[in-house]
mmCIF file of C-alpha atoms and ligand atoms in Angstrom:
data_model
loop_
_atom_site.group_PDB
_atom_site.id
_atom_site.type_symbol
_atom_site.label_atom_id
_atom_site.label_comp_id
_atom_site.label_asym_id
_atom_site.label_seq_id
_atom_site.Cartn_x
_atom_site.Cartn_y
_atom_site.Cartn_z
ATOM 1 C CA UNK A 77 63.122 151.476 161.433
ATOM 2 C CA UNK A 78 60.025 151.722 159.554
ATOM 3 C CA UNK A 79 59.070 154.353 157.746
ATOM 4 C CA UNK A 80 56.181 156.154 159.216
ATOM 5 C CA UNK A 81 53.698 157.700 157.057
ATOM 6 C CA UNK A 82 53.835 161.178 156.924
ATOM 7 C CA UNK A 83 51.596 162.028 153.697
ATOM 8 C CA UNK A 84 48.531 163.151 155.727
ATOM 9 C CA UNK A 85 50.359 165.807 157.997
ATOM 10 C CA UNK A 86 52.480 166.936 155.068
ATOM 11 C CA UNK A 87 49.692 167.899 152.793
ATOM 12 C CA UNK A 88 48.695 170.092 155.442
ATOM 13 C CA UNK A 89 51.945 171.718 155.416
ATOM 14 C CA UNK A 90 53.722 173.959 152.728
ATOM 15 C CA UNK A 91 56.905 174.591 154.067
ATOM 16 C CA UNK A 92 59.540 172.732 156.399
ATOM 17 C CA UNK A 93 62.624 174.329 157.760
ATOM 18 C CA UNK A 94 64.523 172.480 160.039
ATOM 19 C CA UNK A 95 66.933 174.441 162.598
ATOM 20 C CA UNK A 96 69.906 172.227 163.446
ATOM 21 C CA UNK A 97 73.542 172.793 165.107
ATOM 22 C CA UNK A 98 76.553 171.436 165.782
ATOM 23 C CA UNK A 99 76.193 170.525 169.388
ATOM 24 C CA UNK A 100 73.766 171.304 172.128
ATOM 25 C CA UNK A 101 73.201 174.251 174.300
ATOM 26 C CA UNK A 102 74.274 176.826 171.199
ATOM 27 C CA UNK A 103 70.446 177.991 171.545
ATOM 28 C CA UNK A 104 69.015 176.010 168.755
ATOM 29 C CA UNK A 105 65.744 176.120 170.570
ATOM 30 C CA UNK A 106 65.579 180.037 171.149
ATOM 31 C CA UNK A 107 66.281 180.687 167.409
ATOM 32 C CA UNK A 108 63.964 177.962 166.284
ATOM 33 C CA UNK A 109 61.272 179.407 168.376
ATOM 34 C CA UNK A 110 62.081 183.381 167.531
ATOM 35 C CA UNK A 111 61.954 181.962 163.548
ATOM 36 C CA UNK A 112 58.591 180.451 164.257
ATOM 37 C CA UNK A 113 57.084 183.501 166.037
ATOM 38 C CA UNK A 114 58.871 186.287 163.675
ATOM 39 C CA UNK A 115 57.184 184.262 160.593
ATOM 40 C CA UNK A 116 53.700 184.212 162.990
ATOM 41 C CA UNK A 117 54.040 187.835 163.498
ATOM 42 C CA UNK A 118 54.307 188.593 159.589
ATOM 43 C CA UNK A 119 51.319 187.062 158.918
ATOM 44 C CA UNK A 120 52.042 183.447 158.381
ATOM 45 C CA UNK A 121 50.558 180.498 159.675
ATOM 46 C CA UNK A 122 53.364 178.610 161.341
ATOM 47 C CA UNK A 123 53.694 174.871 163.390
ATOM 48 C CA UNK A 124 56.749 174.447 165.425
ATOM 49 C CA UNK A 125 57.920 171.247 165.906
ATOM 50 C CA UNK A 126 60.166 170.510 169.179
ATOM 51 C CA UNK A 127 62.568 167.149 168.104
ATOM 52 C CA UNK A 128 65.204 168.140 170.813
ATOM 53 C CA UNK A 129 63.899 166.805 173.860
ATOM 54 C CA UNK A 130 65.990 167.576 176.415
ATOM 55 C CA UNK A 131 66.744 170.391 178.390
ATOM 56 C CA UNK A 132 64.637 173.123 178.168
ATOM 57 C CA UNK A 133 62.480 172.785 175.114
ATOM 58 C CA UNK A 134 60.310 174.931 173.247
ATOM 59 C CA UNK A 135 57.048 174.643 175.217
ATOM 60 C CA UNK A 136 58.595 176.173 178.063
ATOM 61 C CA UNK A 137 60.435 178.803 175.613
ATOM 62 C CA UNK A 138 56.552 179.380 174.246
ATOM 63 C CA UNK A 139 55.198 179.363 177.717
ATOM 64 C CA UNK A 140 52.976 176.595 177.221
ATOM 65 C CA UNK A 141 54.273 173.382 179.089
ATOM 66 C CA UNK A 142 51.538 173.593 181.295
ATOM 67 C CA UNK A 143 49.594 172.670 178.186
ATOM 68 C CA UNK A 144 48.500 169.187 177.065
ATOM 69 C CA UNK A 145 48.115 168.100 173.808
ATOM 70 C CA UNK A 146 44.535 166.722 173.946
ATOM 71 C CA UNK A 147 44.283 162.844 172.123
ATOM 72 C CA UNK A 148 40.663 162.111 170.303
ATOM 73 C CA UNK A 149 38.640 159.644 170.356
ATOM 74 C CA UNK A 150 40.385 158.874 166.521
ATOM 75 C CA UNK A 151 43.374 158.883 168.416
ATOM 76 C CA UNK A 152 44.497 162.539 166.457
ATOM 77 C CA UNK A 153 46.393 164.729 168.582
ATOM 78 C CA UNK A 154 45.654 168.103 169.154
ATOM 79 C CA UNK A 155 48.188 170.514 169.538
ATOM 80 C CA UNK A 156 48.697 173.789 171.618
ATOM 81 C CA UNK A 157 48.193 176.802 169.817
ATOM 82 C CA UNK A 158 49.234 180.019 171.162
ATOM 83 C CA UNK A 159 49.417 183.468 168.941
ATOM 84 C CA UNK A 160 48.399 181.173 166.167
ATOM 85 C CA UNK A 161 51.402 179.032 165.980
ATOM 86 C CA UNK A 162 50.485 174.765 166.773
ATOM 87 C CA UNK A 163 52.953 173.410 169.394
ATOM 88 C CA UNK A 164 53.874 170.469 168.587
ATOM 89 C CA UNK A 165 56.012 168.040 171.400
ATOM 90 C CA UNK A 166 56.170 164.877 173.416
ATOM 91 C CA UNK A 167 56.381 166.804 176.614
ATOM 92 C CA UNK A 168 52.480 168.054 176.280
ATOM 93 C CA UNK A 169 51.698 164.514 176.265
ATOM 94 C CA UNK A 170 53.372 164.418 179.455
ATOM 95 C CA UNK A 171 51.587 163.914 182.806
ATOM 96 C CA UNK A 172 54.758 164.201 184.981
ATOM 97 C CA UNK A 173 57.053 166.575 183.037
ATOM 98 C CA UNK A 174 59.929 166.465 185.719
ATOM 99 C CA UNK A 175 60.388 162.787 184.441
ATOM 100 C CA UNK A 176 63.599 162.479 181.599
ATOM 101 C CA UNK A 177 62.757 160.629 178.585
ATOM 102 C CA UNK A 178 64.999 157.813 178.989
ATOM 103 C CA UNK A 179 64.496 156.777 175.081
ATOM 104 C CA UNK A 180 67.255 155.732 173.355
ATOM 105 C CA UNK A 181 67.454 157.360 169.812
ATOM 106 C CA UNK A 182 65.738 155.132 167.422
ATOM 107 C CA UNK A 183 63.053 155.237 169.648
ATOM 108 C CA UNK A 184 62.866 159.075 170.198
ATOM 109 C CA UNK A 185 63.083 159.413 166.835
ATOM 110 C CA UNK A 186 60.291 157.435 165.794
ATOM 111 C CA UNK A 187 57.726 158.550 168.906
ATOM 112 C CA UNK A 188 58.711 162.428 167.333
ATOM 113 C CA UNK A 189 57.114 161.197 163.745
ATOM 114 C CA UNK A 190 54.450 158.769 165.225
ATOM 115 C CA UNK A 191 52.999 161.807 166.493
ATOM 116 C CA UNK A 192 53.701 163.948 164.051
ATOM 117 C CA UNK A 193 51.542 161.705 161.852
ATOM 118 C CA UNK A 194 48.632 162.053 163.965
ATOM 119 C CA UNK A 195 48.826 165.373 164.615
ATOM 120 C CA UNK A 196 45.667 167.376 163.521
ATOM 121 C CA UNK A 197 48.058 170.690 162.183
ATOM 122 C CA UNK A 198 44.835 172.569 159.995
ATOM 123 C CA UNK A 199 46.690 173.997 156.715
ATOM 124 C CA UNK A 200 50.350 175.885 157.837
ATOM 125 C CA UNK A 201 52.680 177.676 155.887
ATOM 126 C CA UNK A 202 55.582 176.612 157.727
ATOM 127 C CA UNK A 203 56.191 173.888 159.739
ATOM 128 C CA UNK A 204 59.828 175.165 161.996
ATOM 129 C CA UNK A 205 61.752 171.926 163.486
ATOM 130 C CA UNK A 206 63.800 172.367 166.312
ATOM 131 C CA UNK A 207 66.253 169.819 165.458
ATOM 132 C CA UNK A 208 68.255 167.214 167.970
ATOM 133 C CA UNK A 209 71.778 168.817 167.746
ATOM 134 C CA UNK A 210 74.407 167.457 165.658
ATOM 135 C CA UNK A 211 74.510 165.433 161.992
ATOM 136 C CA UNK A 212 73.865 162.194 163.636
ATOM 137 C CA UNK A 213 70.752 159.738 163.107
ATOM 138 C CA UNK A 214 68.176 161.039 164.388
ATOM 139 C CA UNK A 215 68.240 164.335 162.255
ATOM 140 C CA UNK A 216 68.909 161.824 159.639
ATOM 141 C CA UNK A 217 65.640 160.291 159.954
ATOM 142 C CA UNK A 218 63.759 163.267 160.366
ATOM 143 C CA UNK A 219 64.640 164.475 157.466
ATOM 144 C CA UNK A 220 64.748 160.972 155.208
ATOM 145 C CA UNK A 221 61.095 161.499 156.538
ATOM 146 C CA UNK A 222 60.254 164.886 155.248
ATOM 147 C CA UNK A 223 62.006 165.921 152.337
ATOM 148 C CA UNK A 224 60.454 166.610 149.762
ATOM 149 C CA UNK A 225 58.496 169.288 152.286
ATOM 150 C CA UNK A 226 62.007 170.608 153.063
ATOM 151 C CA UNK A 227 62.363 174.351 152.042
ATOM 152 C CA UNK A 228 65.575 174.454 154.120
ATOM 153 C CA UNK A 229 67.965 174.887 157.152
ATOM 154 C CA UNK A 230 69.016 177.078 159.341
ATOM 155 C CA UNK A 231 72.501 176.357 160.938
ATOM 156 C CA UNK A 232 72.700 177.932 164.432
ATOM 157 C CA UNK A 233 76.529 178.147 165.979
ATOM 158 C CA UNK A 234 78.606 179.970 168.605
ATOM 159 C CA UNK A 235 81.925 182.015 167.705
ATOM 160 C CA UNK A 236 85.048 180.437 168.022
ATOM 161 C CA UNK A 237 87.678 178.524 166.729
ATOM 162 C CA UNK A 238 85.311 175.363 165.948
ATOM 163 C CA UNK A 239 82.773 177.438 163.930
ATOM 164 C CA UNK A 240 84.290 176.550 160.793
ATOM 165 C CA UNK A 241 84.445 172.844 161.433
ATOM 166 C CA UNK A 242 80.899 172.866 162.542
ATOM 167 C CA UNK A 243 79.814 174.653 159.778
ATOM 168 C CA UNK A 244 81.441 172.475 156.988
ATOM 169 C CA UNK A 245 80.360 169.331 158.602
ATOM 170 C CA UNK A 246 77.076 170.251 158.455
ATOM 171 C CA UNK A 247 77.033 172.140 155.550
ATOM 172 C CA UNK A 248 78.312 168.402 153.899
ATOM 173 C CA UNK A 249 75.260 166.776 155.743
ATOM 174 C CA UNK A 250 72.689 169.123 154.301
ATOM 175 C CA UNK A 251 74.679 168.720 150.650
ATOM 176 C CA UNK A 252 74.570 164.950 151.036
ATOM 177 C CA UNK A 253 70.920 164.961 151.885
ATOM 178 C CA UNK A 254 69.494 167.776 149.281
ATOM 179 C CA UNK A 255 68.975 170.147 151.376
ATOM 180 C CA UNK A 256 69.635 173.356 150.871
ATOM 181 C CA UNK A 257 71.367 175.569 153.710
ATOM 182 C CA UNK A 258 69.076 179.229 154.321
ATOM 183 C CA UNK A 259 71.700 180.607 156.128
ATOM 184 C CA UNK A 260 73.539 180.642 159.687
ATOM 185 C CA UNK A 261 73.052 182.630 162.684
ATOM 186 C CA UNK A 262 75.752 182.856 164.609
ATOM 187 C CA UNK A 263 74.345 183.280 168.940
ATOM 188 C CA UNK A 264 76.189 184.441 171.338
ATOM 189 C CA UNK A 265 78.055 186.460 169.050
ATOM 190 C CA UNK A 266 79.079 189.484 171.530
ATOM 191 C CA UNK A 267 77.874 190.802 174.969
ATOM 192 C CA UNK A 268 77.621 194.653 174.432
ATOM 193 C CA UNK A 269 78.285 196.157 178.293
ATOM 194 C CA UNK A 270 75.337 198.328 179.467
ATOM 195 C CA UNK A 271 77.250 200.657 180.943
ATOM 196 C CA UNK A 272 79.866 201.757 178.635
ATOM 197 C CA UNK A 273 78.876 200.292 175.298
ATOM 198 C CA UNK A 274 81.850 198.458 174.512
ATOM 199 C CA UNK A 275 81.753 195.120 172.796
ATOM 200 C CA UNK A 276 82.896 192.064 174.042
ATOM 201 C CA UNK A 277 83.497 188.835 171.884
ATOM 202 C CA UNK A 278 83.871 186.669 174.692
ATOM 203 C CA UNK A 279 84.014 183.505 172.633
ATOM 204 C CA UNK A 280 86.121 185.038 170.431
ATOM 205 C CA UNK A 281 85.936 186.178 166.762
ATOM 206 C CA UNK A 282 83.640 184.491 164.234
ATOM 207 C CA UNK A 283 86.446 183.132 162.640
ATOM 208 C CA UNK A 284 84.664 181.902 159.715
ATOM 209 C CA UNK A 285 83.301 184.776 157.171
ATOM 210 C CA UNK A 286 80.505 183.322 155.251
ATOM 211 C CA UNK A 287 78.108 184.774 153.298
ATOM 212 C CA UNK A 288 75.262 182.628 154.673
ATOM 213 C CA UNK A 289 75.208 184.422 157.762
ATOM 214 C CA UNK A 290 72.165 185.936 158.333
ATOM 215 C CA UNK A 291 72.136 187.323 161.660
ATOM 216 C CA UNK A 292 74.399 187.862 164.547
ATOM 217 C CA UNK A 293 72.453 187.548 168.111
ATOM 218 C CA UNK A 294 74.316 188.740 171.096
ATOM 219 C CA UNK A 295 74.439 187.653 174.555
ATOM 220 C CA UNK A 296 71.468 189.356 176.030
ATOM 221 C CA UNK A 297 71.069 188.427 180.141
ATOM 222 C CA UNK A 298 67.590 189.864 179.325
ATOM 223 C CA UNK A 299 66.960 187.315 176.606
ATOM 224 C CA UNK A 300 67.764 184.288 179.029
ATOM 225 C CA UNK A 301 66.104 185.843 181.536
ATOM 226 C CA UNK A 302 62.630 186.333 179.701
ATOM 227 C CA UNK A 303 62.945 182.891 177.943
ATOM 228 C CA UNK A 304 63.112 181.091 180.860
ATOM 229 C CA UNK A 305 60.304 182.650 182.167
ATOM 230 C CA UNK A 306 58.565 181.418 178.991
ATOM 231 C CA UNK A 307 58.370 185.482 177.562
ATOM 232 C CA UNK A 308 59.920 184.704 174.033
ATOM 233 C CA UNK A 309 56.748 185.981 172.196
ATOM 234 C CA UNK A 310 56.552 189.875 174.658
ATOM 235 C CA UNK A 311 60.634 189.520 174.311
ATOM 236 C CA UNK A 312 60.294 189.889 170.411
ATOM 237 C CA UNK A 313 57.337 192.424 170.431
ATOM 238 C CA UNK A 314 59.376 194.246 172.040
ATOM 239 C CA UNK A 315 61.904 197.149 170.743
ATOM 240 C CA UNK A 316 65.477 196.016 171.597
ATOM 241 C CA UNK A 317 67.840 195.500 168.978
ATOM 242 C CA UNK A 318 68.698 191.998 169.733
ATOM 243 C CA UNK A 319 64.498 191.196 169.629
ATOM 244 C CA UNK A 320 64.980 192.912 166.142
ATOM 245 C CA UNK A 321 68.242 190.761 164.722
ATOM 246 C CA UNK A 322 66.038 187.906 165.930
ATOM 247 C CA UNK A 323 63.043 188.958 163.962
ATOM 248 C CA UNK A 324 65.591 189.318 160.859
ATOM 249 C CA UNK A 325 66.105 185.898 160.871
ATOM 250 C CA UNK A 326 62.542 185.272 159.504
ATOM 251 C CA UNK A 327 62.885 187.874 157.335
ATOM 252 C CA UNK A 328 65.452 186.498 155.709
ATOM 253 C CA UNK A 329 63.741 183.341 155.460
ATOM 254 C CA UNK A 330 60.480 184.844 154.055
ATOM 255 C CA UNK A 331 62.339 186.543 151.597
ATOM 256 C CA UNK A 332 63.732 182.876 150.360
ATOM 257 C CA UNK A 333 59.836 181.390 149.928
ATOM 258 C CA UNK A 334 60.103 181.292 146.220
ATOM 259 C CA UNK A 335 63.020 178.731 146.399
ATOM 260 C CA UNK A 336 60.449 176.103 147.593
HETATM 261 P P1 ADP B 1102 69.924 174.559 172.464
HETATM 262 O O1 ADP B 1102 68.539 174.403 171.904
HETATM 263 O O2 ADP B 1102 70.967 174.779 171.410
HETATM 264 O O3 ADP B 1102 70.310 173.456 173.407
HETATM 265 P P2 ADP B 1102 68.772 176.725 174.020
HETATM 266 O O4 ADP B 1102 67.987 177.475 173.002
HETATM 267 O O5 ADP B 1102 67.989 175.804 174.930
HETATM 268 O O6 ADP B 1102 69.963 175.902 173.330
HETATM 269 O O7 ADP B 1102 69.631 177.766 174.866
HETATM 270 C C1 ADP B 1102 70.570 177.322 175.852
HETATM 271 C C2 ADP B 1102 70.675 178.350 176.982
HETATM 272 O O8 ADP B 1102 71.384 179.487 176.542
HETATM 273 C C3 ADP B 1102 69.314 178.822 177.492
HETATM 274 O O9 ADP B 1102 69.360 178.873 178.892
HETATM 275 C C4 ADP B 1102 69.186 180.211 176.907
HETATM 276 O O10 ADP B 1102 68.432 181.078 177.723
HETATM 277 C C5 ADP B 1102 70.636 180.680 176.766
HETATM 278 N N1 ADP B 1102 70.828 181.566 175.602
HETATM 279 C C6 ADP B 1102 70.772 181.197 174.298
HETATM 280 N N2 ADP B 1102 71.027 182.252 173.493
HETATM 281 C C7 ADP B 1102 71.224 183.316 174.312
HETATM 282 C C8 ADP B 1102 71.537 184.698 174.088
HETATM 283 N N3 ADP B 1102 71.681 185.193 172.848
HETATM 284 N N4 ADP B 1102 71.676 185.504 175.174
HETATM 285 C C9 ADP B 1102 71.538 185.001 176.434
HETATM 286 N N5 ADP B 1102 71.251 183.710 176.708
HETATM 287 C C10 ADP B 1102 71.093 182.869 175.667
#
């Protein structure tokens, strides 16, 4: 594949962090989303990028996917702004947004930068990516594409007994690549019952203990139920503790700006 040229957008931009895991459905897309709207809500001027496009993405998570991304006449895209962060995704190009993307990956891949090159961003802070899942190509690509923006990653993972492998595989991608790993947040980490405040680890133990963790996100029915009602942004104004632990997370990545 081509490379696509990237300069324009980038210059805009002063910080990438891409959010990857190991395999789908971990809630990549949540964390990538609560990163980019904990950074908004400190003050920061934030672009999210959606580069997982299946399943329920982030303009849904964000509440926009009624939204389109308007072209102009220059053929520069506009994106969706809402509490100034820029959505950025293929589905807001979308007429028909019931219709799958039946793209292979190359393809995918190079539609996600095509439009990130024409993308009309105004100057950001951070640009968050909501990776594909996994340490195949197509992160690969993305990030062979934007590195030298990279500030870092964020590793998202379930407990259980394959943390550990997910973690070093990736953790060996990000080496390999020169990227450097901001830390993991391990989802799903316990449901706390309502009633009598016990904790339940129903995946299990963490079994890996890493330093890099930076946050531990339970299983909140609340959480699931406000993001798919596209309530992310009221879910983390609010007071719980899990809107907090999600807030940490940019926190913690704030508090790294100086590496890059
Ligand atoms: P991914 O991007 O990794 O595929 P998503 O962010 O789309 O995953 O999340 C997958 C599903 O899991 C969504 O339906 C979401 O609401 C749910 N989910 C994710 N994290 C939590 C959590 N901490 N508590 C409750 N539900 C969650």
């Amino acid at each position: 594949m081509g490379i696509v040229d990237l300069s324009n957008f980038l210059s805009e931009v002063g910080r990438v962090v891409i959010v990857m895991s190991g395999k789908g459905g971990v809630g990549k897309s949540i964390i990538a989303s609560s990163l980019a709207i904990g950074l908004a809500l400190k003050g920061r001027s934030v672009a999210i990028l959606d580069a997982d496009i299946h399943g329920p993405s982030v303009p849904w998570i964000m509440g926009v996917e009624n939204g389109y991304m308007t072209v102009d006449s220059d053929g520069f895209i506009n994106p969706i702004e809402i509490e100034n962060i820029a959505v950025i995704s293929i589905e807001l190009l979308l007429t028909n947004k019931d219709v799958p993307l039946i793209w292979r990956g190359p393809l995918k891949t190079r539609a996600i930068l095509e439009i990130l090159s024409r993308t009309r961003v105004g100057k950001r802070d951070y640009l968050i990516i909501d990776m594909p899942p996994g340490t195949g190509d197509e992160p690969l690509t993305i990030v062979q594409h934007l590195k030298n923006k990279i500030m870092g990653a964020v590793l998202v993972t379930v407990p259980g007994e394959l943390v550990k492998h997910v973690v070093t595989k990736a953790e060996i991608f990000l080496k390999e690549l020169g990227v450097p790993l901001l830390g993991i947040v391990v989802n799903m980490s316990y449901f706390k019952c309502p009633t009598c405040n016990t904790i339940h680890r129903l995946f299990g133990a963490t079994s890996i203990m890493n330093e890099n963790i930076i946050a531990e996100i339970p299983i909140d029915p609340l959480l699931a139920q406000m993001v798919s009602s596209g309530k992310l942004i009221d879910y983390l104004k609010g007071s719980s503790s899990t809107a907090k632990s999600l807030l940490r997370i940019a926190d913690s990545v704030a508090n790294m700006e100086a590496q890059k």
